[in-house]
Coordinates of C-alpha atoms in Angstrom, one line a residue:
M1 CA 65.4 101.8 113.0
N2 CA 68.2 100.1 111.2
V3 CA 71.6 100.8 112.6
Q4 CA 74.0 100.4 109.7
Q5 CA 77.1 98.2 109.9
V6 CA 79.8 99.8 107.8
D7 CA 83.1 98.2 106.6
Y8 CA 85.8 100.8 107.5
R9 CA 87.8 99.6 104.5
A10 CA 85.0 100.3 101.9
S11 CA 85.4 103.1 99.4
D12 CA 82.1 104.6 100.4
A13 CA 82.6 104.0 104.2
A14 CA 82.6 107.7 105.1
E15 CA 79.4 108.5 103.3
R16 CA 77.5 105.4 104.6
F17 CA 78.8 106.0 108.1
T18 CA 77.7 109.6 108.1
R19 CA 74.3 108.8 106.6
S20 CA 73.7 106.2 109.4
L21 CA 74.5 108.8 112.0
H22 CA 72.1 111.3 110.5
E23 CA 69.3 108.7 110.2
T24 CA 69.7 106.8 113.5
G25 CA 72.3 108.6 115.6
F26 CA 74.3 105.4 115.6
A27 CA 76.6 103.3 113.3
V28 CA 78.5 100.1 113.7
L29 CA 82.0 99.9 112.2
S30 CA 83.7 96.6 111.2
H31 CA 87.3 96.0 110.2
H32 CA 88.4 99.1 112.0
P33 CA 92.1 99.8 113.1
I34 CA 91.7 99.3 116.9
P35 CA 93.5 96.0 117.8
Q36 CA 91.0 93.6 119.4
T37 CA 93.8 92.0 121.4
L38 CA 94.5 95.4 123.1
V39 CA 90.8 95.7 124.0
T40 CA 90.5 92.2 125.3
D41 CA 93.7 92.6 127.4
L42 CA 92.4 95.9 128.9
Y43 CA 89.1 94.4 129.8
Q44 CA 90.8 91.7 131.8
R45 CA 93.3 93.9 133.5
W46 CA 90.9 96.7 134.4
L47 CA 88.4 94.1 135.8
A48 CA 91.2 92.8 138.1
F49 CA 91.7 96.4 139.2
F50 CA 88.0 96.9 140.0
D51 CA 88.1 93.7 142.0
S52 CA 91.0 94.9 144.1
P53 CA 91.2 97.3 147.0
D54 CA 93.7 99.4 145.1
K55 CA 90.9 101.4 143.5
H56 CA 90.1 103.2 146.7
A57 CA 93.4 105.1 146.4
Y58 CA 92.1 106.7 143.2
A59 CA 88.7 108.0 144.4
F60 CA 87.5 110.6 141.9
S61 CA 88.2 114.3 142.3
P62 CA 85.0 116.5 142.0
E63 CA 87.2 119.3 140.6
T64 CA 89.0 117.4 137.9
Q65 CA 86.6 114.5 137.4
D66 CA 89.4 112.0 137.0
G67 CA 89.8 108.7 138.9
W68 CA 87.5 106.0 140.3
F69 CA 83.8 106.5 140.7
S70 CA 82.3 103.9 143.0
T71 CA 78.8 102.5 142.7
A72 CA 77.8 104.8 145.6
V73 CA 78.6 107.9 143.6
S74 CA 77.8 106.6 140.2
E75 CA 75.7 108.7 137.8
T76 CA 72.0 109.2 138.0
A77 CA 70.9 109.5 134.4
K78 CA 69.1 112.8 133.5
G79 CA 65.4 112.5 134.3
H80 CA 65.9 109.4 136.5
T81 CA 66.0 109.0 140.3
L82 CA 67.9 105.7 140.7
K83 CA 71.7 105.5 140.3
D84 CA 73.0 103.3 137.5
L85 CA 74.4 99.9 138.6
K86 CA 78.0 100.6 137.6
E87 CA 81.4 101.8 138.7
Y88 CA 83.9 103.4 136.4
Y89 CA 87.3 105.1 136.1
H90 CA 87.9 108.3 134.2
V91 CA 91.1 108.3 132.2
Y92 CA 92.7 111.5 130.9
P93 CA 96.4 111.6 129.8
W94 CA 96.9 114.4 132.3
G95 CA 95.1 112.6 135.1
R96 CA 95.8 109.8 137.6
I97 CA 96.1 106.3 136.2
P98 CA 97.3 103.1 138.0
P99 CA 101.0 102.7 137.0
E100 CA 100.6 99.0 135.9
L101 CA 97.7 100.1 133.5
R102 CA 99.1 103.4 132.4
D103 CA 101.1 102.5 129.2
D104 CA 98.5 100.2 127.6
T105 CA 95.6 102.4 128.5
L106 CA 97.2 105.5 127.1
H107 CA 98.1 103.5 124.0
Y108 CA 94.4 102.6 123.6
Y109 CA 93.4 106.3 124.3
A110 CA 95.8 107.5 121.5
V111 CA 94.6 104.9 118.9
A112 CA 90.9 105.4 119.7
S113 CA 91.3 109.2 119.7
A114 CA 93.0 109.1 116.3
L115 CA 90.2 107.0 114.9
A116 CA 87.5 109.3 116.5
A117 CA 89.2 112.3 114.9
Q118 CA 89.1 110.6 111.5
L119 CA 85.4 109.7 112.0
L120 CA 84.6 113.3 112.9
S121 CA 86.3 114.4 109.7
W122 CA 84.0 112.1 107.8
V123 CA 81.0 113.7 109.5
E124 CA 82.4 117.1 108.6
R125 CA 82.9 116.1 105.0
Y126 CA 79.4 114.8 104.5
T127 CA 77.5 117.4 106.5
P128 CA 75.2 119.4 104.1
P129 CA 76.5 122.9 103.6
D130 CA 73.3 124.6 105.0
I131 CA 73.9 122.6 108.3
A132 CA 77.7 123.2 108.4
A133 CA 77.1 126.9 108.0
H134 CA 75.9 126.9 111.6
Y135 CA 79.1 125.5 113.0
S136 CA 81.1 128.1 114.8
Q137 CA 84.2 126.4 113.3
P138 CA 84.9 123.2 111.4
L139 CA 84.2 120.1 113.5
S140 CA 87.8 118.9 113.1
S141 CA 89.2 122.1 114.6
M142 CA 86.8 121.9 117.6
I143 CA 88.9 119.1 119.1
E144 CA 92.4 120.4 118.4
K145 CA 94.4 120.5 121.6
S146 CA 91.3 119.5 123.6
R147 CA 92.1 118.2 127.2
G148 CA 88.5 117.0 127.6
T149 CA 88.4 113.8 125.5
L150 CA 87.5 111.1 128.1
L151 CA 88.2 107.4 128.2
R152 CA 85.8 105.8 130.7
V153 CA 86.5 102.3 131.8
L154 CA 83.1 100.9 132.9
R155 CA 82.4 97.9 135.1
Y156 CA 78.9 96.7 135.6
P157 CA 79.1 94.4 138.7
P158 CA 77.3 91.1 138.9
L159 CA 73.8 91.5 140.0
T160 CA 72.9 90.3 143.5
G161 CA 69.1 90.4 143.4
D162 CA 69.0 93.1 146.0
E163 CA 69.1 96.0 143.5
P164 CA 66.4 98.7 143.8
A165 CA 63.3 97.9 141.7
G166 CA 63.7 99.5 138.4
A167 CA 67.4 100.2 138.6
L168 CA 69.4 99.5 135.4
R169 CA 73.0 99.0 134.6
A170 CA 72.7 102.2 132.6
A171 CA 69.3 104.0 132.5
A172 CA 68.2 105.6 129.2
H173 CA 70.4 108.6 128.4
G174 CA 72.1 110.6 125.7
D175 CA 75.9 111.2 125.8
I176 CA 77.2 114.7 126.4
N177 CA 80.0 114.9 123.8
L178 CA 80.5 115.0 120.0
L179 CA 81.0 111.4 119.2
T180 CA 81.3 108.3 121.4
I181 CA 83.6 105.4 120.2
L182 CA 82.7 102.1 121.9
P183 CA 84.3 98.7 121.2
A184 CA 81.9 95.8 121.6
A185 CA 81.6 95.2 125.3
S186 CA 82.5 91.9 127.1
A187 CA 78.7 91.1 127.2
P188 CA 75.5 92.2 125.4
G189 CA 73.0 94.6 126.9
L190 CA 73.3 97.8 124.9
Q191 CA 70.1 99.0 123.4
V192 CA 69.2 102.1 121.3
Q193 CA 65.7 103.7 121.1
G194 CA 64.3 104.1 117.7
R195 CA 62.1 107.1 116.6
D196 CA 59.1 104.9 117.1
G197 CA 60.0 104.6 120.8
R198 CA 60.9 100.9 120.6
W199 CA 64.2 99.6 122.0
Q200 CA 66.6 97.7 119.7
D201 CA 69.6 95.6 120.6
V202 CA 72.9 96.9 119.3
P203 CA 75.1 94.3 117.8
C204 CA 77.8 93.0 120.2
D205 CA 79.9 91.1 117.8
F206 CA 83.4 91.1 119.2
G207 CA 85.6 93.2 116.9
T208 CA 83.0 95.7 115.9
L209 CA 82.9 99.3 117.0
V210 CA 79.7 101.2 118.0
I211 CA 79.7 105.0 117.3
N212 CA 77.0 107.3 118.4
I213 CA 76.2 111.0 118.3
G214 CA 76.5 113.0 121.5
D215 CA 74.4 115.9 122.6
M216 CA 77.1 118.5 121.7
L217 CA 77.0 117.5 118.1
Q218 CA 73.2 117.5 118.1
E219 CA 73.4 121.0 119.6
A220 CA 76.0 122.3 117.0
S221 CA 74.1 120.7 114.1
R222 CA 70.7 122.0 115.2
G223 CA 69.4 118.5 115.5
Y224 CA 70.6 117.2 112.1
Y225 CA 72.7 114.6 113.9
P226 CA 70.4 113.2 116.6
S227 CA 71.7 112.2 120.0
T228 CA 69.7 109.0 120.3
L229 CA 68.8 107.6 123.7
H230 CA 70.5 104.4 124.7
R231 CA 70.7 102.2 127.8
V232 CA 72.3 99.0 129.2
I233 CA 69.7 96.5 130.4
N234 CA 70.1 94.0 133.2
P235 CA 71.0 90.5 132.2
T236 CA 69.2 87.4 133.5
G237 CA 70.2 83.9 134.3
Q238 CA 73.9 83.0 134.3
A239 CA 74.9 86.3 132.7
A240 CA 73.5 88.2 135.7
R241 CA 76.3 86.7 137.8
Q242 CA 79.1 88.1 135.6
S243 CA 80.6 91.5 135.3
R244 CA 80.3 93.5 132.1
V245 CA 83.2 95.8 131.0
S246 CA 83.3 98.4 128.3
L247 CA 85.7 101.1 127.1
P248 CA 83.8 104.2 125.7
L249 CA 85.8 107.1 124.5
F250 CA 83.9 110.4 124.6
L251 CA 85.3 112.9 122.0
H252 CA 85.1 116.4 123.5
P253 CA 85.8 119.8 122.0
R254 CA 87.8 122.5 123.9
D255 CA 85.8 124.3 126.6
E256 CA 85.7 127.6 124.8
V257 CA 84.3 126.2 121.5
V258 CA 80.9 127.7 120.7
L259 CA 78.2 125.1 120.1
S260 CA 75.2 127.4 119.6
E261 CA 73.8 130.7 120.7
R262 CA 72.9 129.0 124.0
Y263 CA 76.1 127.1 124.9
S264 CA 79.8 126.8 124.8
A265 CA 81.2 123.3 125.2
G266 CA 82.4 124.2 128.7
S267 CA 79.0 125.5 129.9
Y268 CA 77.2 122.6 128.3
L269 CA 79.4 120.1 130.1
A270 CA 79.2 121.8 133.5
E271 CA 75.3 121.9 133.2
R272 CA 75.2 118.2 132.4
L273 CA 77.6 117.1 135.2
R274 CA 75.4 118.9 137.7
E275 CA 72.3 117.2 136.3
L276 CA 74.1 113.8 136.7
G277 CA 74.9 114.6 140.3
V278 CA 78.7 114.2 140.0
K279 CA 79.5 118.0 140.2
S280 CA 78.1 120.7 142.4

């Protein structure tokens, strides 16, 4: 599998980007409009938050799914038995956000959401008509006035050597949503599984943006856009003693949007959250 790196400024960017998503489930975008200085600043400031006791005041709400998820309540990937080695914070504009992080985090949320909406419109434009005919509504309208688009601030703590055998920072999984927008993390480790079953490192060049298909778009497109499995492997050596921070934005439709004969977006999300063990 060859994950395509696409220059956002190129005249054929939309077509090449969409073709890469169809062929691999992933694309890497360079020269995109998300300011790298904003990303770097948020990495540093959120890492300081995770290292402080303040996070305990923001323990997640099972009802609303916003706030801080500790390593003790972190996800167990679908089909796995060990929890991922990570903690994270769920940011929604309507949810709880530490005051000192609120303005810059919501600025990032707005910039990344605007880009995600544009990228979804690229996918809509280059979806073959026979595939688009199955959409219950245009992709771009699925996200209008959505309250579900999620910014997850992820922190993978340093490894201690006492982790359960076989536990990974993030076990192999597919994302739930339509598209995921991910700036290059503070350290390597992300891998994607090719159709041949082999794992391939995803470029971690600072300043690039990784985009992947989520299960909801796979469901709505009847598999034309594949939600490819990916994982974050454990580092070794000096890197194992360092945290890894990332800022994925998960683009979600409104709950009532019909994805297929089997699911609405809301019913699909509820099923997956139960499978992940973070909702009863």
